[in-house]
PDB file of C-alpha atoms in Angstrom:
ATOM      1  CA  MET A   1      -0.035  -0.483  -0.005  1.00 67.00           C
ATOM      2  CA  VAL A   2       0.775   3.431  -1.144  1.00 78.00           C
ATOM      3  CA  PRO A   3       1.619   5.257   2.112  1.00 90.00           C
ATOM      4  CA  VAL A   4       0.086   9.442   2.313  1.00 93.00           C
ATOM      5  CA  LEU A   5       2.253  12.342   2.144  1.00 93.00           C
ATOM      6  CA  PRO A   6       3.619  13.877   4.679  1.00 93.00           C
ATOM      7  CA  GLY A   7       1.234  16.227   4.695  1.00 94.00           C
ATOM      8  CA  ALA A   8      -1.601  14.984   3.448  1.00 96.00           C
ATOM      9  CA  GLU A   9      -3.109  13.156   5.940  1.00 97.00           C
ATOM     10  CA  PRO A  10      -6.716  13.273   8.020  1.00 97.00           C
ATOM     11  CA  PHE A  11      -7.733  15.879  10.115  1.00 97.00           C
ATOM     12  CA  ARG A  12      -9.062  15.722  12.928  1.00 97.00           C
ATOM     13  CA  HIS A  13     -10.136  17.284  16.249  1.00 97.00           C
ATOM     14  CA  GLU A  14     -13.066  17.137  19.156  1.00 97.00           C
ATOM     15  CA  GLY A  15     -14.538  19.903  20.195  1.00 96.00           C
ATOM     16  CA  GLY A  16     -18.305  21.109  21.259  1.00 95.00           C
ATOM     17  CA  GLU A  17     -21.321  20.162  20.348  1.00 96.00           C
ATOM     18  CA  VAL A  18     -21.354  22.783  16.534  1.00 97.00           C
ATOM     19  CA  GLY A  19     -19.232  20.213  14.034  1.00 98.00           C
ATOM     20  CA  VAL A  20     -17.585  21.174  10.806  1.00 98.00           C
ATOM     21  CA  LEU A  21     -16.717  18.539   7.898  1.00 98.00           C
ATOM     22  CA  LEU A  22     -14.463  20.348   4.871  1.00 98.00           C
ATOM     23  CA  CYS A  23     -13.741  18.915   1.810  1.00 98.00           C
ATOM     24  CA  HIS A  24     -11.218  19.621   0.522  1.00 98.00           C
ATOM     25  CA  GLY A  25     -10.931  19.286  -3.466  1.00 97.00           C
ATOM     26  CA  PHE A  26      -9.726  16.803  -6.649  1.00 96.00           C
ATOM     27  CA  THR A  27      -6.280  15.966  -7.210  1.00 95.00           C
ATOM     28  CA  SER A  28      -5.896  17.726  -3.520  1.00 97.00           C
ATOM     29  CA  THR A  29      -4.892  16.290  -0.492  1.00 97.00           C
ATOM     30  CA  THR A  30      -6.678  17.406   3.280  1.00 97.00           C
ATOM     31  CA  GLN A  31      -3.006  19.729   3.340  1.00 97.00           C
ATOM     32  CA  SER A  32      -5.152  22.657   1.246  1.00 97.00           C
ATOM     33  CA  MET A  33      -7.103  22.666   4.456  1.00 98.00           C
ATOM     34  CA  ARG A  34      -5.295  21.829   7.406  1.00 98.00           C
ATOM     35  CA  PRO A  35      -4.877  25.460   8.394  1.00 98.00           C
ATOM     36  CA  TRP A  36      -8.281  26.361   7.974  1.00 98.00           C
ATOM     37  CA  ALA A  37      -9.730  22.995  10.263  1.00 98.00           C
ATOM     38  CA  GLU A  38      -7.003  24.070  12.213  1.00 98.00           C
ATOM     39  CA  TYR A  39      -8.091  27.885  12.515  1.00 98.00           C
ATOM     40  CA  LEU A  40     -12.132  26.290  13.755  1.00 98.00           C
ATOM     41  CA  ALA A  41     -10.947  24.133  15.982  1.00 98.00           C
ATOM     42  CA  GLY A  42      -8.892  26.555  17.575  1.00 97.00           C
ATOM     43  CA  GLN A  43     -12.345  28.265  18.430  1.00 96.00           C
ATOM     44  CA  GLY A  44     -13.357  25.584  20.150  1.00 96.00           C
ATOM     45  CA  LEU A  45     -15.116  22.918  17.269  1.00 97.00           C
ATOM     46  CA  THR A  46     -14.934  19.791  16.502  1.00 98.00           C
ATOM     47  CA  VAL A  47     -13.563  19.366  13.004  1.00 98.00           C
ATOM     48  CA  SER A  48     -13.169  16.624  10.326  1.00 98.00           C
ATOM     49  CA  VAL A  49     -11.329  16.358   7.561  1.00 98.00           C
ATOM     50  CA  PRO A  50     -11.478  13.116   5.690  1.00 98.00           C
ATOM     51  CA  LEU A  51      -9.305  12.050   2.578  1.00 98.00           C
ATOM     52  CA  LEU A  52     -10.380  11.535  -0.203  1.00 98.00           C
ATOM     53  CA  PRO A  53     -10.219   7.635  -1.783  1.00 97.00           C
ATOM     54  CA  GLY A  54      -7.651   7.779  -4.307  1.00 96.00           C
ATOM     55  CA  HIS A  55      -5.693  11.412  -3.589  1.00 97.00           C
ATOM     56  CA  GLY A  56      -2.257  11.419  -1.174  1.00 96.00           C
ATOM     57  CA  THR A  57      -0.960   8.812  -2.379  1.00 96.00           C
ATOM     58  CA  ARG A  58       0.260   8.775  -5.726  1.00 94.00           C
ATOM     59  CA  TRP A  59      -1.932   9.488  -9.307  1.00 93.00           C
ATOM     60  CA  GLN A  60      -2.344   6.883 -10.195  1.00 92.00           C
ATOM     61  CA  ASP A  61      -4.207   5.594  -7.603  1.00 94.00           C
ATOM     62  CA  MET A  62      -7.244   7.854  -8.718  1.00 94.00           C
ATOM     63  CA  GLN A  63      -7.722   5.343 -12.133  1.00 91.00           C
ATOM     64  CA  LEU A  64      -9.383   3.449  -9.678  1.00 92.00           C
ATOM     65  CA  THR A  65     -11.333   5.109  -8.105  1.00 96.00           C
ATOM     66  CA  GLY A  66     -14.237   7.471  -8.955  1.00 96.00           C
ATOM     67  CA  TRP A  67     -17.043   9.772  -7.799  1.00 97.00           C
ATOM     68  CA  GLN A  68     -19.396   7.865  -5.811  1.00 98.00           C
ATOM     69  CA  ASP A  69     -15.642   6.865  -4.150  1.00 98.00           C
ATOM     70  CA  TRP A  70     -14.986  10.409  -3.075  1.00 98.00           C
ATOM     71  CA  TYR A  71     -18.792  10.812  -2.091  1.00 98.00           C
ATOM     72  CA  ALA A  72     -19.514   8.060   0.343  1.00 98.00           C
ATOM     73  CA  GLU A  73     -15.840   9.001   1.833  1.00 98.00           C
ATOM     74  CA  VAL A  74     -17.585  12.166   2.632  1.00 98.00           C
ATOM     75  CA  ASP A  75     -21.304  10.819   4.042  1.00 98.00           C
ATOM     76  CA  ARG A  76     -19.775   8.532   5.947  1.00 98.00           C
ATOM     77  CA  ALA A  77     -17.514  11.741   7.051  1.00 98.00           C
ATOM     78  CA  LEU A  78     -20.586  13.577   8.189  1.00 98.00           C
ATOM     79  CA  ARG A  79     -22.908  10.815   9.247  1.00 98.00           C
ATOM     80  CA  GLU A  80     -20.181  10.437  11.748  1.00 97.00           C
ATOM     81  CA  LEU A  81     -20.259  14.445  12.861  1.00 98.00           C
ATOM     82  CA  LEU A  82     -23.580  13.758  12.830  1.00 97.00           C
ATOM     83  CA  GLU A  83     -23.973  10.812  15.599  1.00 97.00           C
ATOM     84  CA  ARG A  84     -22.143  13.454  18.210  1.00 95.00           C
ATOM     85  CA  CYS A  85     -22.077  17.045  17.302  1.00 96.00           C
ATOM     86  CA  ALA A  86     -25.728  18.264  17.673  1.00 95.00           C
ATOM     87  CA  GLN A  87     -25.098  20.836  15.135  1.00 97.00           C
ATOM     88  CA  VAL A  88     -22.700  20.793  12.305  1.00 98.00           C
ATOM     89  CA  PHE A  89     -21.734  22.327   8.859  1.00 98.00           C
ATOM     90  CA  VAL A  90     -20.001  21.846   5.771  1.00 98.00           C
ATOM     91  CA  PHE A  91     -17.757  24.373   3.639  1.00 98.00           C
ATOM     92  CA  GLY A  92     -15.557  22.888   0.401  1.00 98.00           C
ATOM     93  CA  LEU A  93     -13.251  24.155  -1.554  1.00 98.00           C
ATOM     94  CA  SER A  94     -13.136  23.603  -5.138  1.00 97.00           C
ATOM     95  CA  MET A  95     -14.873  20.253  -5.782  1.00 97.00           C
ATOM     96  CA  GLY A  96     -15.400  20.063  -2.419  1.00 98.00           C
ATOM     97  CA  GLY A  97     -17.446  22.253  -2.422  1.00 98.00           C
ATOM     98  CA  ALA A  98     -19.539  20.344  -5.013  1.00 98.00           C
ATOM     99  CA  LEU A  99     -19.461  17.104  -2.537  1.00 98.00           C
ATOM    100  CA  THR A 100     -20.224  20.013  -0.248  1.00 98.00           C
ATOM    101  CA  LEU A 101     -23.489  20.851  -2.536  1.00 98.00           C
ATOM    102  CA  ARG A 102     -24.552  17.204  -2.518  1.00 98.00           C
ATOM    103  CA  LEU A 103     -24.205  16.701   1.746  1.00 98.00           C
ATOM    104  CA  ALA A 104     -26.760  19.637   1.790  1.00 98.00           C
ATOM    105  CA  ALA A 105     -29.290  18.224  -0.495  1.00 98.00           C
ATOM    106  CA  ARG A 106     -29.179  15.097  -0.196  1.00 98.00           C
ATOM    107  CA  HIS A 107     -29.059  15.274   3.855  1.00 98.00           C
ATOM    108  CA  GLY A 108     -31.343  18.477   4.115  1.00 97.00           C
ATOM    109  CA  ASP A 109     -32.217  19.666   7.015  1.00 95.00           C
ATOM    110  CA  ALA A 110     -29.370  17.730   9.078  1.00 97.00           C
ATOM    111  CA  VAL A 111     -27.099  19.723   7.285  1.00 98.00           C
ATOM    112  CA  ARG A 112     -26.783  23.379   9.375  1.00 97.00           C
ATOM    113  CA  GLY A 113     -25.374  26.113   6.778  1.00 98.00           C
ATOM    114  CA  ILE A 114     -23.254  25.316   3.636  1.00 98.00           C
ATOM    115  CA  VAL A 115     -19.703  27.200   2.949  1.00 98.00           C
ATOM    116  CA  LEU A 116     -18.751  27.188  -0.776  1.00 98.00           C
ATOM    117  CA  VAL A 117     -14.792  28.713  -1.338  1.00 98.00           C
ATOM    118  CA  ASN A 118     -14.592  28.386  -5.034  1.00 98.00           C
ATOM    119  CA  PRO A 119     -16.894  25.518  -6.100  1.00 98.00           C
ATOM    120  CA  VAL A 120     -16.859  23.833  -9.072  1.00 97.00           C
ATOM    121  CA  ASN A 121     -20.015  23.580 -10.579  1.00 95.00           C
ATOM    122  CA  LYS A 122     -18.624  22.534 -14.663  1.00 83.00           C
ATOM    123  CA  ILE A 123     -14.864  21.247 -15.897  1.00 70.00           C
ATOM    124  CA  ASN A 124     -14.693  24.116 -18.681  1.00 66.00           C
ATOM    125  CA  ASP A 125     -12.157  22.324 -20.648  1.00 60.00           C
ATOM    126  CA  PRO A 126     -12.764  22.328 -24.774  1.00 55.00           C
ATOM    127  CA  MET A 127     -11.232  19.190 -23.968  1.00 59.00           C
ATOM    128  CA  ALA A 128     -14.518  18.313 -21.234  1.00 55.00           C
ATOM    129  CA  PHE A 129     -16.186  16.688 -23.940  1.00 57.00           C
ATOM    130  CA  ALA A 130     -13.692  13.017 -25.343  1.00 55.00           C
ATOM    131  CA  LEU A 131     -13.405  12.362 -21.541  1.00 54.00           C
ATOM    132  CA  PRO A 132     -15.686  10.040 -22.048  1.00 58.00           C
ATOM    133  CA  VAL A 133     -13.345   8.733 -25.325  1.00 53.00           C
ATOM    134  CA  ALA A 134      -9.594   9.783 -24.630  1.00 57.00           C
ATOM    135  CA  GLN A 135      -9.823   7.862 -20.604  1.00 56.00           C
ATOM    136  CA  HIS A 136      -9.359   4.872 -22.429  1.00 54.00           C
ATOM    137  CA  PHE A 137      -6.297   6.186 -24.645  1.00 54.00           C
ATOM    138  CA  LEU A 138      -5.105   8.565 -22.667  1.00 69.00           C
ATOM    139  CA  ARG A 139      -4.540   7.960 -18.724  1.00 68.00           C
ATOM    140  CA  SER A 140      -3.649  11.363 -18.033  1.00 83.00           C
ATOM    141  CA  THR A 141      -3.104  15.664 -18.209  1.00 83.00           C
ATOM    142  CA  PRO A 142      -1.021  17.927 -16.801  1.00 80.00           C
ATOM    143  CA  GLY A 143      -2.168  19.339 -12.670  1.00 84.00           C
ATOM    144  CA  ILE A 144      -3.804  22.088 -12.030  1.00 84.00           C
ATOM    145  CA  ALA A 145      -2.647  21.217  -8.534  1.00 89.00           C
ATOM    146  CA  SER A 146      -0.948  25.192  -5.974  1.00 91.00           C
ATOM    147  CA  ASP A 147      -2.863  27.779  -8.152  1.00 94.00           C
ATOM    148  CA  ILE A 148      -1.697  30.591  -5.493  1.00 96.00           C
ATOM    149  CA  ALA A 149      -1.223  33.931  -5.868  1.00 96.00           C
ATOM    150  CA  LYS A 150       1.342  34.012  -2.419  1.00 96.00           C
ATOM    151  CA  PRO A 151       4.943  33.981  -3.735  1.00 96.00           C
ATOM    152  CA  GLY A 152       6.710  30.412  -1.113  1.00 95.00           C
ATOM    153  CA  VAL A 153       3.031  28.580  -0.809  1.00 96.00           C
ATOM    154  CA  ASP A 154       2.471  25.179  -2.069  1.00 95.00           C
ATOM    155  CA  GLU A 155      -0.181  22.917  -2.538  1.00 95.00           C
ATOM    156  CA  ILE A 156       0.434  18.398  -1.859  1.00 95.00           C
ATOM    157  CA  GLY A 157      -1.857  18.060  -5.218  1.00 94.00           C
ATOM    158  CA  TYR A 158      -0.991  15.341  -8.323  1.00 94.00           C
ATOM    159  CA  THR A 159       1.128  16.739 -10.738  1.00 93.00           C
ATOM    160  CA  ARG A 160      -0.977  15.007 -13.358  1.00 91.00           C
ATOM    161  CA  VAL A 161      -4.657  14.477 -13.688  1.00 90.00           C
ATOM    162  CA  PRO A 162      -5.920  10.586 -14.150  1.00 91.00           C
ATOM    163  CA  THR A 163      -7.999  11.370 -17.647  1.00 87.00           C
ATOM    164  CA  ARG A 164     -10.262   7.987 -16.090  1.00 90.00           C
ATOM    165  CA  ALA A 165     -10.872  10.163 -12.518  1.00 93.00           C
ATOM    166  CA  ALA A 166     -11.851  13.379 -14.807  1.00 90.00           C
ATOM    167  CA  ALA A 167     -14.397  11.564 -16.795  1.00 88.00           C
ATOM    168  CA  SER A 168     -15.735  10.518 -12.848  1.00 93.00           C
ATOM    169  CA  LEU A 169     -15.776  14.401 -11.567  1.00 94.00           C
ATOM    170  CA  ARG A 170     -17.447  15.617 -15.421  1.00 91.00           C
ATOM    171  CA  GLN A 171     -21.020  13.189 -14.332  1.00 93.00           C
ATOM    172  CA  PHE A 172     -20.304  13.602 -10.319  1.00 97.00           C
ATOM    173  CA  LEU A 173     -20.479  17.910 -11.432  1.00 96.00           C
ATOM    174  CA  LYS A 174     -23.683  17.420 -14.019  1.00 95.00           C
ATOM    175  CA  LEU A 175     -26.242  15.703 -11.277  1.00 97.00           C
ATOM    176  CA  VAL A 176     -24.931  17.868  -8.341  1.00 98.00           C
ATOM    177  CA  ASP A 177     -25.914  20.400 -11.481  1.00 97.00           C
ATOM    178  CA  ALA A 178     -29.187  18.931 -10.983  1.00 97.00           C
ATOM    179  CA  GLU A 179     -29.514  18.583  -7.688  1.00 98.00           C
ATOM    180  CA  LEU A 180     -28.735  21.729  -6.788  1.00 98.00           C
ATOM    181  CA  PRO A 181     -32.333  23.253  -6.248  1.00 98.00           C
ATOM    182  CA  GLN A 182     -32.886  20.981  -3.196  1.00 98.00           C
ATOM    183  CA  VAL A 183     -30.260  22.925  -1.952  1.00 98.00           C
ATOM    184  CA  THR A 184     -31.747  25.398   1.063  1.00 98.00           C
ATOM    185  CA  GLN A 185     -29.592  26.078   3.613  1.00 98.00           C
ATOM    186  CA  PRO A 186     -27.553  29.846   4.457  1.00 98.00           C
ATOM    187  CA  VAL A 187     -24.775  29.684   2.160  1.00 98.00           C
ATOM    188  CA  LEU A 188     -21.509  31.199   2.502  1.00 98.00           C
ATOM    189  CA  LEU A 189     -20.227  31.101  -0.926  1.00 98.00           C
ATOM    190  CA  LEU A 190     -16.432  33.258  -1.213  1.00 98.00           C
ATOM    191  CA  HIS A 191     -15.309  32.884  -5.205  1.00 98.00           C
ATOM    192  CA  SER A 192     -11.656  34.182  -6.447  1.00 97.00           C
ATOM    193  CA  VAL A 193     -12.035  36.521  -9.334  1.00 96.00           C
ATOM    194  CA  GLN A 194      -8.982  35.860 -10.889  1.00 96.00           C
ATOM    195  CA  ASP A 195      -8.579  32.227 -10.772  1.00 95.00           C
ATOM    196  CA  HIS A 196      -7.217  30.150 -13.014  1.00 92.00           C
ATOM    197  CA  VAL A 197      -9.122  26.595 -12.505  1.00 93.00           C
ATOM    198  CA  VAL A 198     -13.132  27.369 -12.368  1.00 94.00           C
ATOM    199  CA  ASN A 199     -14.302  29.209 -13.983  1.00 91.00           C
ATOM    200  CA  PRO A 200     -15.853  32.330 -11.679  1.00 90.00           C
ATOM    201  CA  ALA A 201     -19.284  32.334 -14.170  1.00 94.00           C
ATOM    202  CA  ASP A 202     -19.246  28.442 -12.016  1.00 96.00           C
ATOM    203  CA  SER A 203     -20.555  30.424  -8.612  1.00 97.00           C
ATOM    204  CA  ALA A 204     -22.944  32.448 -10.090  1.00 96.00           C
ATOM    205  CA  ARG A 205     -24.640  29.747 -11.733  1.00 96.00           C
ATOM    206  CA  ILE A 206     -24.382  27.990  -8.650  1.00 98.00           C
ATOM    207  CA  LEU A 207     -26.318  30.618  -6.458  1.00 98.00           C
ATOM    208  CA  ALA A 208     -28.935  31.170  -9.033  1.00 97.00           C
ATOM    209  CA  ARG A 209     -29.753  27.831  -9.457  1.00 98.00           C
ATOM    210  CA  ILE A 210     -30.027  26.622  -5.869  1.00 98.00           C
ATOM    211  CA  SER A 211     -32.896  28.147  -3.408  1.00 98.00           C
ATOM    212  CA  SER A 212     -31.042  28.850  -0.657  1.00 98.00           C
ATOM    213  CA  THR A 213     -32.357  32.653   0.535  1.00 97.00           C
ATOM    214  CA  ASP A 214     -30.169  33.224   3.264  1.00 98.00           C
ATOM    215  CA  VAL A 215     -27.110  33.766   1.044  1.00 98.00           C
ATOM    216  CA  THR A 216     -23.616  35.692   1.047  1.00 98.00           C
ATOM    217  CA  GLU A 217     -21.336  35.522  -1.648  1.00 98.00           C
ATOM    218  CA  THR A 218     -18.572  37.365  -1.167  1.00 97.00           C
ATOM    219  CA  LEU A 219     -15.182  38.564  -3.487  1.00 97.00           C
ATOM    220  CA  LEU A 220     -11.466  37.527  -2.945  1.00 97.00           C
ATOM    221  CA  GLU A 221      -9.605  39.678  -4.963  1.00 96.00           C
ATOM    222  CA  GLN A 222      -6.255  38.611  -3.780  1.00 97.00           C
ATOM    223  CA  SER A 223      -6.281  34.980  -4.427  1.00 97.00           C
ATOM    224  CA  TYR A 224      -6.521  32.291  -6.822  1.00 96.00           C
ATOM    225  CA  HIS A 225      -7.536  29.691  -7.030  1.00 97.00           C
ATOM    226  CA  VAL A 226      -7.265  27.375  -3.372  1.00 97.00           C
ATOM    227  CA  ALA A 227      -7.620  30.407  -1.400  1.00 98.00           C
ATOM    228  CA  THR A 228      -7.465  28.531   1.942  1.00 98.00           C
ATOM    229  CA  LEU A 229      -3.708  28.250   0.902  1.00 98.00           C
ATOM    230  CA  ASP A 230      -3.343  32.261  -0.311  1.00 98.00           C
ATOM    231  CA  HIS A 231      -3.897  35.995   0.767  1.00 98.00           C
ATOM    232  CA  ASP A 232      -7.396  35.719   1.765  1.00 98.00           C
ATOM    233  CA  ALA A 233      -7.083  32.676   3.381  1.00 98.00           C
ATOM    234  CA  GLU A 234      -7.379  34.537   6.483  1.00 98.00           C
ATOM    235  CA  ARG A 235     -10.492  36.004   5.341  1.00 98.00           C
ATOM    236  CA  ILE A 236     -12.298  33.327   4.753  1.00 98.00           C
ATOM    237  CA  PHE A 237     -11.902  31.204   8.394  1.00 98.00           C
ATOM    238  CA  ALA A 238     -12.653  34.605  10.103  1.00 98.00           C
ATOM    239  CA  ASP A 239     -15.977  34.883   7.523  1.00 98.00           C
ATOM    240  CA  SER A 240     -16.185  31.690   7.636  1.00 98.00           C
ATOM    241  CA  PHE A 241     -16.425  31.170  11.893  1.00 97.00           C
ATOM    242  CA  ALA A 242     -18.271  34.034  11.830  1.00 97.00           C
ATOM    243  CA  PHE A 243     -21.243  32.178   9.728  1.00 97.00           C
ATOM    244  CA  VAL A 244     -21.301  29.123  11.695  1.00 97.00           C
ATOM    245  CA  GLY A 245     -21.368  31.211  14.676  1.00 95.00           C
ATOM    246  CA  ARG A 246     -24.630  33.740  13.766  1.00 95.00           C
ATOM    247  CA  LEU A 247     -25.778  30.623  12.749  1.00 96.00           C
ATOM    248  CA  ALA A 248     -24.716  28.515  16.330  1.00 92.00           C
ATOM    249  CA  GLU A 249     -25.379  30.526  19.285  1.00 72.00           C
ATOM    250  CA  SER A 250     -23.778  27.998  21.789  1.00 72.00           C
ATOM    251  CA  VAL A 251     -20.510  28.845  19.238  1.00 72.00           C
ATOM    252  CA  GLY A 252     -19.935  31.979  21.425  1.00 54.00           C
ATOM    253  CA  ARG A 253     -19.657  30.098  24.233  1.00 50.00           C
ATOM    254  CA  GLU A 254     -17.751  27.102  23.762  1.00 43.00           C
ATOM    255  CA  GLY A 255     -15.054  29.584  22.837  1.00 42.00           C
ATOM    256  CA  ALA A 256     -15.326  31.372  25.233  1.00 34.00           C
ATOM    257  CA  ALA A 257     -15.668  27.504  27.732  1.00 38.00           C
ATOM    258  CA  SER A 258     -12.117  26.763  25.328  1.00 41.00           C
ATOM    259  CA  GLY A 259     -10.460  29.279  25.471  1.00 38.00           C
ATOM    260  CA  GLY A 260     -10.291  29.824  22.098  1.00 38.00           C
TER     261      GLY A 260
END
C-alpha cells in the first residue's frame, strides 16, 4: 500500500457540540484545508477533514476511484459528525464545494449551513466533452495544483490529472447541477476574481440554481484558486466562523469556555 504523503493525512479535532466537515478538492489533499481546520478547532469546534480515496498518494491511485468513492467518504464523515454534534456545517473548496452541495441537497436540515470556496460546477476545458473516450487511450493530463498568488506557498497535489477520474468528476458535476434546487440551507460563497482552475461563472450558476434564501457572496480579490492557502485565507477563516456563530448561538459560549 502506498503511504500517504506527509501533510496529506486526515485531520480530526474533538471540540464542542458544533461540528464542521471540510471537503478538499480534486487531485488535492487535506493540506489545502489544514490551516482552516486548525483555525476552527482553535475556536472550540469539532472538526473533521477526511482524505478522499485515491488522493494523497500518487496520481495513478486515482485511476481506481470515482465520484461514488469520494462522495461516500464525505457522507461517512458527515454521518459521524451528526452522531457526535448537535449542529453540523459543511465547508468545501473546488470539487469539495460540489461534494458539499450534494451533502446539503441529500441531507437537508441535518446540515445547518454550508460554506463554498471557488466551487466547481462544470469542467470548462474545451476538451472535456472528449473525456469519456479519451480516458481509454490517454492516462493523464497536466496537473492543476498550486494555483496560488502568494509567493512561496505550494499545495500538496498531483502533478498529473488522471483522465478516468476526470471523466468521473464530469459525471458527478452534472448530477450535482441537477440537485442544486434541493439546496435550501444558509450559504456563504467566497470566490476569487482571478481563478485559473475554476471559471467564476460556476459560482454565478450555483447561486442562481440553489433554493437558499440566506445567501452571502464574497469576492476574493487577492487570491487565485486555492484561496484557503492564499492571501485571503484569514478572511475566509474569520468569515466562515462568523457565519457559524450567527447560525449556532452556542459557538460563542463554547469558545469562551475553551479559551479559544
